[in-house]
C-alpha cells in the first residue's frame, strides 16, 4: 500500500480498530522512511557546504563554536557508523537536543543584540546627512503620492498592510508619547478572548524590538557586543560632530557584520543538528537504495575529513591520499542525487498534510495501537522540517484565554517599562524606539486618507532636514 492510499483509507470514517491500527503502522513506517531519505539528502549537501565554511575560515567566529562542532561531528560519526546498532544511534538524540537548545539560546541572544543595533542604526541614519551632501528628492506632496501608490498598489490587504508597516517604520516619528501609549493599549486589547500564548508572542516580539528584553544567557555569550551597546547608550546623538558620527557608525556597522556572521554559523550548525536528529529517530526505517547509499558515503567522507580520520576505508578504496582529491571525489558524488530531494520533498508534504489530522482526530487510536511515541517523533520531525530552524519541539499546555483584566494589566506593565526606558534618554533614542515598534502593531490607520494624512503630518512636522532626507531616501530605496 502506498502512502496516498494509506492516507485515503485512514480518511474513511468506518474502520474497525484492527484496520485502523494497521493503517497507522503503515503510515508511520512510510513517513519515517521518507523523512529519513529527505534528511539524508539535505544533510549531504549542507554538510559539504559547512565543511567548506569551516576549513576556508570564511566565518571569523568558527573558533568560538569549535567545541560544539567537534561534539556534533562525533555524534554524526555515531549515527552514520556502519554498525547496525539502532539503540546506539538513538542514544545520540538526547545530546543532539541538548546541543540544539544551546544553539537556540545563542541565537536568541544574537537576535536581542541585533534588535538593539537596529535602533542605533536608525538614529545614525538620520544623523548621516548632517555631514554628507544631499541629492534632490521629491518634495513632500510628490513623495507622499509616490509612497501611496506603492502601499495601495498591492493586490490584497495583507500585502497592503506589509507595505504600510515598511513605510511607518521609516517615516519621521512625530507622534506624541500619549498617543503612542494609547495605540499600545488598543493593540493589546485586541487580544482579549484569544490564546494567552498569542499575546505572549506579541509582547516578546515588542519587547525585543524596544530593547526591553534581555535573555538570561546574554550574561555568558558574546559579551563584546554588550560593551559596544553600553558605549552607545552614553552618546549624545543630538549634538554629535562628524568625527563622532564616523566613529560610532563604523562601530555599529562592524557589530552588525559580526552578528550576521555569528547568526549564519549557528544557523548552519542548527540545520545539521536537526537533520542528524531526524536521521537518528528514523534509523530503523532507513532506505537502502543506491542514491541513499551514495548520500551516506558522502556524509561519512565529510565526517572523516572533519575528524581527520586517515584510516577511513573510503580513502584507500578510492585511492584518495590528499585532501583536495577527497574533496573532488565528494563533489563528483553530489550530482548523483540531483532531483531526488525535490521528489522526496513532495512526498514528505503529502505525509505531513495528513499528520495534523491524525494527531488531532485519532489520538486515542494512536495510543491504542501503541504508537504514541512514534507519532510524537513524527510531530517533532515535522517541526524540524518547517521554515523555522529553531522551532520549539516541546508541546505546551494551553494557558487559556486573555481576559480584559489581563490585557489591561499587561498594557500598563509594558507602558511602565517603556517610560522607564525613556527616562533620561535623548529625543532621537525615544523616536527610534517608537518608530521601530509602531510597525509591529496591528494597522491603526483605517483608510487611505488616514494614511496620507499621517504621512503628511509626519513630514510637515519634521524640521530636521537631515532626518527628513534620510527617511525619504530610505523609503524610496525600499519601494523601488
Short mmCIF file of C-alpha atoms in Angstrom, two decimals:
data_model
loop_
_atom_site.label_atom_id
_atom_site.label_comp_id
_atom_site.label_asym_id
_atom_site.label_seq_id
_atom_site.Cartn_x
_atom_site.Cartn_y
_atom_site.Cartn_z
CA UNK A 1 0.00 0.00 0.00
CA UNK A 2 1.48 3.38 -0.98
CA UNK A 3 1.33 6.42 1.25
CA UNK A 4 -1.54 8.16 -0.55
CA UNK A 5 -3.67 5.04 -0.47
CA UNK A 6 -2.92 4.60 3.22
CA UNK A 7 -3.99 8.18 3.92
CA UNK A 8 -7.16 7.75 1.85
CA UNK A 9 -8.04 4.62 3.81
CA UNK A 10 -7.46 6.41 7.10
CA UNK A 11 -9.73 9.24 5.99
CA UNK A 12 -12.65 6.82 5.67
CA UNK A 13 -14.73 7.08 8.81
CA UNK A 14 -15.91 3.49 9.19
CA UNK A 15 -12.89 1.39 10.05
CA UNK A 16 -12.60 -1.16 12.81
CA UNK A 17 -9.83 -0.98 15.42
CA UNK A 18 -7.51 -3.55 13.89
CA UNK A 19 -7.71 -1.98 10.43
CA UNK A 20 -7.01 1.49 11.80
CA UNK A 21 -4.04 0.20 13.83
CA UNK A 22 -2.57 -1.46 10.74
CA UNK A 23 -3.04 1.70 8.67
CA UNK A 24 -1.47 3.85 11.38
CA UNK A 25 1.50 1.49 11.47
CA UNK A 26 1.84 1.63 7.68
CA UNK A 27 1.62 5.42 7.68
CA UNK A 28 4.26 5.62 10.42
CA UNK A 29 6.70 3.36 8.60
CA UNK A 30 6.36 5.11 5.26
CA UNK A 31 6.57 8.58 6.82
CA UNK A 32 9.65 7.65 8.81
CA UNK A 33 11.34 6.27 5.68
CA UNK A 34 10.51 9.40 3.67
CA UNK A 35 11.79 11.73 6.38
CA UNK A 36 14.95 9.65 6.72
CA UNK A 37 15.70 9.90 3.00
CA UNK A 38 14.86 13.59 2.79
CA UNK A 39 17.06 14.43 5.79
CA UNK A 40 19.99 12.43 4.44
CA UNK A 41 19.90 14.11 1.02
CA UNK A 42 19.64 17.58 2.60
CA UNK A 43 22.43 16.82 5.02
CA UNK A 44 24.68 15.53 2.26
CA UNK A 45 24.53 18.96 0.59
CA UNK A 46 24.62 21.13 3.69
CA UNK A 47 27.35 19.18 5.49
CA UNK A 48 29.63 19.61 2.46
CA UNK A 49 29.00 23.38 2.38
CA UNK A 50 29.57 23.54 6.13
CA UNK A 51 32.95 21.81 5.75
CA UNK A 52 33.98 24.43 3.19
CA UNK A 53 32.91 27.25 5.52
CA UNK A 54 34.90 25.77 8.41
CA UNK A 55 38.08 24.85 6.54
CA UNK A 56 38.30 28.01 4.46
CA UNK A 57 37.88 30.29 7.50
CA UNK A 58 35.01 32.05 5.76
CA UNK A 59 33.45 32.82 9.13
CA UNK A 60 35.65 34.58 11.72
CA UNK A 61 33.77 33.09 14.68
CA UNK A 62 34.42 29.41 13.95
CA UNK A 63 36.82 29.06 16.87
CA UNK A 64 34.11 30.19 19.31
CA UNK A 65 31.98 27.21 18.27
CA UNK A 66 34.90 24.77 17.96
CA UNK A 67 33.95 22.50 20.87
CA UNK A 68 30.35 22.34 19.70
CA UNK A 69 31.39 21.49 16.14
CA UNK A 70 33.71 18.72 17.41
CA UNK A 71 30.91 17.26 19.55
CA UNK A 72 28.48 17.40 16.65
CA UNK A 73 30.91 15.61 14.35
CA UNK A 74 31.32 12.88 16.97
CA UNK A 75 27.55 12.39 17.15
CA UNK A 76 27.30 12.31 13.35
CA UNK A 77 30.01 9.64 13.29
CA UNK A 78 27.91 7.51 15.65
CA UNK A 79 24.71 7.98 13.64
CA UNK A 80 26.40 7.16 10.32
CA UNK A 81 28.67 4.38 11.52
CA UNK A 82 28.44 1.10 9.60
CA UNK A 83 27.47 -0.81 12.74
CA UNK A 84 23.76 -1.54 12.54
CA UNK A 85 23.15 -0.78 16.21
CA UNK A 86 19.96 1.24 16.26
CA UNK A 87 19.97 1.65 20.04
CA UNK A 88 23.41 3.28 19.98
CA UNK A 89 22.31 5.62 17.19
CA UNK A 90 19.19 6.60 19.14
CA UNK A 91 21.31 7.41 22.18
CA UNK A 92 22.56 10.44 20.26
CA UNK A 93 19.08 12.00 20.34
CA UNK A 94 19.33 13.45 23.83
CA UNK A 95 22.74 15.12 23.38
CA UNK A 96 21.57 16.45 19.99
CA UNK A 97 18.54 18.05 21.65
CA UNK A 98 20.75 19.50 24.38
CA UNK A 99 23.04 20.98 21.74
CA UNK A 100 20.04 22.32 19.83
CA UNK A 101 18.80 24.07 22.98
CA UNK A 102 22.20 25.72 23.49
CA UNK A 103 22.23 26.91 19.88
CA UNK A 104 18.73 28.33 20.32
CA UNK A 105 19.88 30.23 23.40
CA UNK A 106 22.80 31.68 21.49
CA UNK A 107 20.55 32.66 18.60
CA UNK A 108 18.11 34.38 20.96
CA UNK A 109 20.97 36.38 22.45
CA UNK A 110 22.16 37.31 18.95
CA UNK A 111 18.62 38.35 17.98
CA UNK A 112 18.43 40.56 21.06
CA UNK A 113 21.69 42.27 20.12
CA UNK A 114 20.55 42.72 16.51
CA UNK A 115 17.39 44.49 17.71
CA UNK A 116 19.49 46.84 19.83
CA UNK A 117 21.86 47.73 17.00
CA UNK A 118 18.90 48.30 14.66
CA UNK A 119 17.80 51.12 16.99
CA UNK A 120 21.20 52.79 16.86
CA UNK A 121 21.44 52.26 13.11
CA UNK A 122 18.09 54.06 12.80
CA UNK A 123 19.46 57.01 14.77
CA UNK A 124 22.76 57.21 12.89
CA UNK A 125 20.98 57.04 9.52
CA UNK A 126 19.16 60.22 10.50
CA UNK A 127 22.35 61.93 11.64
CA UNK A 128 24.28 60.97 8.49
CA UNK A 129 23.11 63.81 6.27
CA UNK A 130 24.18 66.49 8.68
CA UNK A 131 27.66 65.74 7.31
CA UNK A 132 27.10 64.39 3.80
CA UNK A 133 25.79 66.01 0.64
CA UNK A 134 22.12 65.62 -0.15
CA UNK A 135 20.76 64.99 -3.61
CA UNK A 136 17.43 66.37 -4.80
CA UNK A 137 14.48 64.24 -3.66
CA UNK A 138 10.76 64.71 -4.40
CA UNK A 139 9.11 67.42 -2.32
CA UNK A 140 6.73 66.24 0.39
CA UNK A 141 3.49 66.07 -1.61
CA UNK A 142 5.03 64.31 -4.61
CA UNK A 143 6.91 61.95 -2.29
CA UNK A 144 3.74 61.10 -0.38
CA UNK A 145 1.88 60.37 -3.63
CA UNK A 146 4.66 58.05 -4.79
CA UNK A 147 4.58 56.20 -1.47
CA UNK A 148 0.78 55.96 -1.52
CA UNK A 149 0.97 54.35 -4.95
CA UNK A 150 3.42 51.80 -3.54
CA UNK A 151 1.33 50.99 -0.47
CA UNK A 152 -2.00 50.61 -2.23
CA UNK A 153 -0.61 49.20 -5.46
CA UNK A 154 -0.60 45.75 -3.86
CA UNK A 155 -3.36 43.32 -4.80
CA UNK A 156 -4.52 42.17 -1.36
CA UNK A 157 -4.91 43.57 2.14
CA UNK A 158 -2.08 41.51 3.60
CA UNK A 159 0.40 42.96 1.12
CA UNK A 160 -1.01 46.47 1.63
CA UNK A 161 -0.54 46.16 5.40
CA UNK A 162 3.00 44.85 4.93
CA UNK A 163 3.84 47.78 2.66
CA UNK A 164 2.34 50.20 5.15
CA UNK A 165 4.43 48.80 8.01
CA UNK A 166 7.61 49.19 5.95
CA UNK A 167 6.82 52.87 5.43
CA UNK A 168 5.68 53.58 9.00
CA UNK A 169 8.94 52.28 10.38
CA UNK A 170 10.98 54.80 8.34
CA UNK A 171 8.86 57.97 8.38
CA UNK A 172 9.97 60.72 10.77
CA UNK A 173 8.43 59.87 14.14
CA UNK A 174 6.42 62.85 15.35
CA UNK A 175 3.75 61.09 17.37
CA UNK A 176 3.17 62.22 20.96
CA UNK A 177 4.02 59.70 23.64
CA UNK A 178 0.47 59.75 24.98
CA UNK A 179 -0.90 58.83 21.55
CA UNK A 180 1.75 56.11 21.23
CA UNK A 181 0.75 54.62 24.60
CA UNK A 182 -2.93 54.73 23.60
CA UNK A 183 -2.07 52.74 20.46
CA UNK A 184 -0.34 50.14 22.63
CA UNK A 185 -3.37 49.83 24.89
CA UNK A 186 -5.67 49.44 21.90
CA UNK A 187 -3.37 46.88 20.32
CA UNK A 188 -3.18 44.69 23.42
CA UNK A 189 -6.94 44.97 23.97
CA UNK A 190 -7.39 43.26 20.58
CA UNK A 191 -6.03 40.07 22.17
CA UNK A 192 -8.97 39.79 24.58
CA UNK A 193 -10.55 36.37 24.08
CA UNK A 194 -7.55 34.98 22.18
CA UNK A 195 -5.00 32.46 23.46
CA UNK A 196 -2.62 33.72 26.11
CA UNK A 197 0.24 32.31 24.01
CA UNK A 198 -0.64 34.73 21.18
CA UNK A 199 -0.41 37.73 23.50
CA UNK A 200 2.85 36.44 24.98
CA UNK A 201 4.29 36.09 21.49
CA UNK A 202 3.38 39.69 20.64
CA UNK A 203 4.79 41.04 23.91
CA UNK A 204 8.05 39.14 23.41
CA UNK A 205 8.41 40.48 19.87
CA UNK A 206 7.61 44.02 21.02
CA UNK A 207 10.00 43.95 23.98
CA UNK A 208 12.90 42.69 21.88
CA UNK A 209 12.29 45.43 19.29
CA UNK A 210 12.10 48.03 22.09
CA UNK A 211 15.34 46.87 23.78
CA UNK A 212 13.29 45.82 26.82
CA UNK A 213 14.06 42.10 26.78
CA UNK A 214 17.38 40.66 27.88
CA UNK A 215 17.85 36.89 27.57
CA UNK A 216 19.38 35.31 30.70
CA UNK A 217 22.12 33.74 28.55
CA UNK A 218 23.27 37.21 27.49
CA UNK A 219 25.46 37.20 30.60
CA UNK A 220 27.63 34.40 29.16
CA UNK A 221 27.54 34.74 25.36
CA UNK A 222 29.00 37.41 23.03
CA UNK A 223 29.89 39.93 25.73
CA UNK A 224 31.83 42.12 23.29
CA UNK A 225 28.53 43.47 21.94
CA UNK A 226 27.33 44.45 25.41
CA UNK A 227 30.36 46.71 25.75
CA UNK A 228 29.59 48.46 22.46
CA UNK A 229 25.95 48.98 23.49
CA UNK A 230 26.99 50.46 26.83
CA UNK A 231 29.17 52.93 24.96
CA UNK A 232 26.40 53.83 22.50
CA UNK A 233 23.98 54.44 25.39
CA UNK A 234 26.19 57.33 26.54
CA UNK A 235 26.41 59.07 23.16
CA UNK A 236 24.71 62.46 22.69
CA UNK A 237 23.35 61.93 19.18
CA UNK A 238 21.58 65.30 19.15
CA UNK A 239 24.88 67.18 19.28
CA UNK A 240 27.47 64.82 17.78
CA UNK A 241 30.09 66.07 15.33
CA UNK A 242 31.29 64.32 12.17
CA UNK A 243 34.22 62.59 13.89
CA UNK A 244 31.87 61.09 16.45
CA UNK A 245 29.41 60.11 13.74
CA UNK A 246 32.11 58.33 11.74
CA UNK A 247 33.38 56.53 14.85
CA UNK A 248 30.01 55.21 16.01
CA UNK A 249 28.65 54.49 12.53
CA UNK A 250 31.69 52.25 11.98
CA UNK A 251 31.19 50.53 15.35
CA UNK A 252 27.57 49.78 14.53
CA UNK A 253 28.49 48.58 11.03
CA UNK A 254 31.22 46.26 12.31
CA UNK A 255 28.98 44.91 15.07
CA UNK A 256 26.17 44.24 12.60
CA UNK A 257 28.57 42.37 10.31
CA UNK A 258 29.86 40.25 13.19
CA UNK A 259 26.33 39.45 14.33
CA UNK A 260 25.44 38.33 10.81
CA UNK A 261 28.50 36.06 10.69
CA UNK A 262 27.56 34.51 14.02
CA UNK A 263 23.92 34.03 13.05
CA UNK A 264 24.94 32.38 9.76
CA UNK A 265 27.28 30.00 11.60
CA UNK A 266 24.77 28.89 14.21
CA UNK A 267 22.02 28.64 11.60
CA UNK A 268 24.17 26.17 9.67
CA UNK A 269 25.02 24.18 12.79
CA UNK A 270 21.35 24.17 13.83
CA UNK A 271 20.23 22.84 10.45
CA UNK A 272 22.74 19.98 10.59
CA UNK A 273 21.71 19.17 14.16
CA UNK A 274 18.07 18.99 13.03
CA UNK A 275 18.92 16.63 10.19
CA UNK A 276 21.13 14.41 12.35
CA UNK A 277 18.38 14.19 14.97
CA UNK A 278 15.84 13.23 12.30
CA UNK A 279 18.14 10.52 10.96
CA UNK A 280 18.74 9.17 14.48
CA UNK A 281 14.97 8.92 15.07
CA UNK A 282 14.29 7.22 11.74
CA UNK A 283 17.29 4.87 11.65
CA UNK A 284 15.07 1.78 11.92
CA UNK A 285 13.33 2.78 8.67
CA UNK A 286 16.42 3.54 6.64
CA UNK A 287 16.03 3.39 2.87
CA UNK A 288 18.85 1.35 1.34
CA UNK A 289 18.56 2.26 -2.34
CA UNK A 290 21.64 3.26 -4.33
CA UNK A 291 21.06 7.01 -4.04
CA UNK A 292 20.79 6.81 -0.26
CA UNK A 293 23.96 4.74 -0.06
CA UNK A 294 25.73 7.43 -2.10
CA UNK A 295 24.48 10.08 0.34
CA UNK A 296 25.72 8.07 3.31
CA UNK A 297 29.15 7.62 1.71
CA UNK A 298 29.46 11.37 1.15
CA UNK A 299 28.35 12.23 4.70
CA UNK A 300 30.75 9.62 6.10
CA UNK A 301 33.60 11.01 4.00
CA UNK A 302 32.97 14.61 5.10
CA UNK A 303 32.79 13.43 8.70
CA UNK A 304 36.13 11.62 8.30
CA UNK A 305 37.65 14.85 6.95
CA UNK A 306 36.33 16.79 9.94
CA UNK A 307 37.72 14.19 12.35
CA UNK A 308 41.00 13.88 10.39
CA UNK A 309 40.49 10.12 10.21
CA UNK A 310 43.24 8.84 7.91
CA UNK A 311 42.10 5.23 8.44
CA UNK A 312 38.71 5.86 6.85
CA UNK A 313 38.18 2.92 4.47
CA UNK A 314 36.99 5.02 1.54
CA UNK A 315 40.35 6.78 1.22
CA UNK A 316 42.22 3.58 0.41
CA UNK A 317 39.29 2.12 -1.54
CA UNK A 318 39.23 5.13 -3.90
CA UNK A 319 42.98 5.80 -3.63
CA UNK A 320 42.41 9.29 -2.22
CA UNK A 321 45.53 10.37 -0.38
CA UNK A 322 45.29 14.17 -0.49
CA UNK A 323 42.53 16.31 0.96
CA UNK A 324 41.90 18.02 -2.38
CA UNK A 325 41.45 14.64 -4.08
CA UNK A 326 38.99 13.64 -1.39
CA UNK A 327 37.03 16.87 -1.78
CA UNK A 328 36.98 16.43 -5.55
CA UNK A 329 35.61 12.91 -5.13
CA UNK A 330 32.90 14.19 -2.77
CA UNK A 331 31.97 16.97 -5.19
CA UNK A 332 31.67 14.44 -8.02
CA UNK A 333 29.08 12.48 -6.00
CA UNK A 334 26.67 15.36 -5.48
CA UNK A 335 25.09 15.26 -8.98
CA UNK A 336 24.08 11.63 -8.35
CA UNK A 337 21.22 12.80 -6.10
CA UNK A 338 20.01 15.52 -8.48
CA UNK A 339 16.22 15.70 -8.48
CA UNK A 340 15.89 13.27 -5.57
CA UNK A 341 15.42 15.96 -2.93
CA UNK A 342 12.58 17.60 -4.84
CA UNK A 343 10.73 14.29 -5.26
CA UNK A 344 11.16 13.44 -1.60
CA UNK A 345 10.00 16.93 -0.62
CA UNK A 346 6.72 16.42 -2.47
CA UNK A 347 6.15 13.07 -0.75
CA UNK A 348 7.08 14.48 2.66
CA UNK A 349 4.49 17.24 2.15
CA UNK A 350 1.82 14.61 1.44
CA UNK A 351 2.73 12.80 4.65
CA UNK A 352 2.81 15.96 6.76
CA UNK A 353 -0.52 17.19 5.41
CA UNK A 354 -2.16 14.11 6.93
CA UNK A 355 -0.19 14.15 10.18
CA UNK A 356 -2.01 17.01 11.91
CA UNK A 357 -5.36 15.40 11.20
CA UNK A 358 -4.17 12.07 12.59
CA UNK A 359 -2.70 13.68 15.72
CA UNK A 360 -5.85 15.69 16.38
CA UNK A 361 -8.54 13.27 15.25
CA UNK A 362 -7.07 9.85 16.01
CA UNK A 363 -5.02 10.40 19.17
CA UNK A 364 -6.89 7.68 21.07
CA UNK A 365 -6.41 5.19 18.24
CA UNK A 366 -2.73 6.06 18.01
CA UNK A 367 -2.46 5.33 21.72
CA UNK A 368 -4.42 2.06 21.46
CA UNK A 369 -2.07 0.92 18.69
CA UNK A 370 0.95 1.61 20.95
CA UNK A 371 2.27 4.26 18.58
CA UNK A 372 2.17 7.37 20.77
CA UNK A 373 5.96 7.77 21.00
CA UNK A 374 6.43 7.16 17.27
CA UNK A 375 3.83 9.77 16.36
CA UNK A 376 5.35 12.23 18.80
CA UNK A 377 8.61 11.75 16.93
CA UNK A 378 6.81 12.37 13.64
CA UNK A 379 5.40 15.57 15.10
CA UNK A 380 8.90 16.67 16.09
CA UNK A 381 10.31 15.81 12.66
CA UNK A 382 7.56 17.84 11.02
CA UNK A 383 8.58 20.86 13.10
CA UNK A 384 12.23 20.29 12.22
CA UNK A 385 11.22 20.45 8.55
CA UNK A 386 9.42 23.76 8.99
CA UNK A 387 10.77 27.10 7.79
CA UNK A 388 11.94 27.83 11.33
CA UNK A 389 15.21 26.02 12.02
CA UNK A 390 14.69 26.63 15.73
CA UNK A 391 11.02 25.75 16.15
CA UNK A 392 10.12 24.70 19.71
CA UNK A 393 9.69 20.92 19.82
CA UNK A 394 8.11 20.62 23.25
CA UNK A 395 4.33 20.69 23.45
CA UNK A 396 2.92 23.17 25.96
CA UNK A 397 -0.49 23.13 27.55
CA UNK A 398 -2.84 25.97 26.71
CA UNK A 399 -2.75 28.83 29.22
CA UNK A 400 -6.35 29.78 28.50
CA UNK A 401 -7.78 32.97 27.05
CA UNK A 402 -6.79 36.59 27.56
CA UNK A 403 -9.24 38.36 29.86
CA UNK A 404 -9.98 42.09 29.89
CA UNK A 405 -8.17 42.39 33.22
CA UNK A 406 -5.14 40.54 31.89
CA UNK A 407 -4.97 42.74 28.78
CA UNK A 408 -5.18 45.91 30.87
CA UNK A 409 -2.54 44.66 33.31
CA UNK A 410 -0.12 43.74 30.53
CA UNK A 411 -0.72 47.11 28.82
CA UNK A 412 0.13 49.11 31.91
CA UNK A 413 3.12 46.91 32.69
CA UNK A 414 4.54 47.39 29.18
CA UNK A 415 3.92 51.14 29.19
CA UNK A 416 5.65 51.45 32.58
CA UNK A 417 8.68 49.62 31.17
CA UNK A 418 8.80 51.94 28.15
CA UNK A 419 8.54 55.04 30.33
CA UNK A 420 11.44 53.80 32.44
CA UNK A 421 13.44 53.06 29.26
CA UNK A 422 12.81 56.60 28.00
CA UNK A 423 13.86 58.17 31.31
CA UNK A 424 16.89 60.37 30.73
CA UNK A 425 17.34 59.22 27.12
CA UNK A 426 17.64 61.53 24.14
CA UNK A 427 14.75 62.54 21.92
CA UNK A 428 16.33 60.69 18.99
CA UNK A 429 16.55 57.48 21.02
CA UNK A 430 12.89 57.71 22.05
CA UNK A 431 11.80 58.33 18.48
CA UNK A 432 13.88 55.39 17.23
CA UNK A 433 12.20 53.05 19.71
CA UNK A 434 8.74 54.34 18.81
CA UNK A 435 9.38 54.05 15.07
CA UNK A 436 10.83 50.56 15.38
CA UNK A 437 7.90 49.27 17.40
CA UNK A 438 4.98 51.02 15.77
CA UNK A 439 5.42 48.92 12.64
CA UNK A 440 4.93 45.83 14.82
CA UNK A 441 1.43 46.94 15.83
CA UNK A 442 -1.75 45.93 14.01
CA UNK A 443 -2.71 48.54 11.43
CA UNK A 444 -4.13 51.57 13.24
CA UNK A 445 -4.76 53.65 10.11
CA UNK A 446 -8.12 52.60 8.74
CA UNK A 447 -8.28 54.25 5.33
CA UNK A 448 -6.13 55.58 2.51
CA UNK A 449 -6.95 59.12 3.61
CA UNK A 450 -5.74 58.42 7.16
CA UNK A 451 -2.52 57.00 5.76
CA UNK A 452 -1.99 60.09 3.58
CA UNK A 453 -2.77 62.44 6.48
CA UNK A 454 -0.39 60.59 8.81
CA UNK A 455 2.39 60.73 6.23
CA UNK A 456 1.98 64.44 5.50
CA UNK A 457 1.79 65.28 9.22
CA UNK A 458 4.96 63.31 9.84
CA UNK A 459 6.83 65.09 7.04
CA UNK A 460 5.47 68.59 7.76
CA UNK A 461 6.30 68.37 11.47
CA UNK A 462 9.86 67.27 10.84
CA UNK A 463 12.06 70.37 10.99
CA UNK A 464 15.31 68.37 10.92
CA UNK A 465 16.29 68.39 7.25
CA UNK A 466 18.86 65.60 7.68
CA UNK A 467 16.29 63.35 9.32
CA UNK A 468 13.63 64.06 6.70
CA UNK A 469 16.06 63.48 3.86
CA UNK A 470 17.25 60.18 5.34
CA UNK A 471 13.68 58.99 5.88
CA UNK A 472 12.70 59.81 2.32
CA UNK A 473 15.81 58.25 0.85
CA UNK A 474 15.42 55.01 2.84
CA UNK A 475 11.74 54.69 1.91
CA UNK A 476 12.46 55.31 -1.76
CA UNK A 477 15.15 52.62 -1.70
CA UNK A 478 12.70 50.19 -0.11
CA UNK A 479 9.87 50.79 -2.58
CA UNK A 480 11.88 50.84 -5.83
#
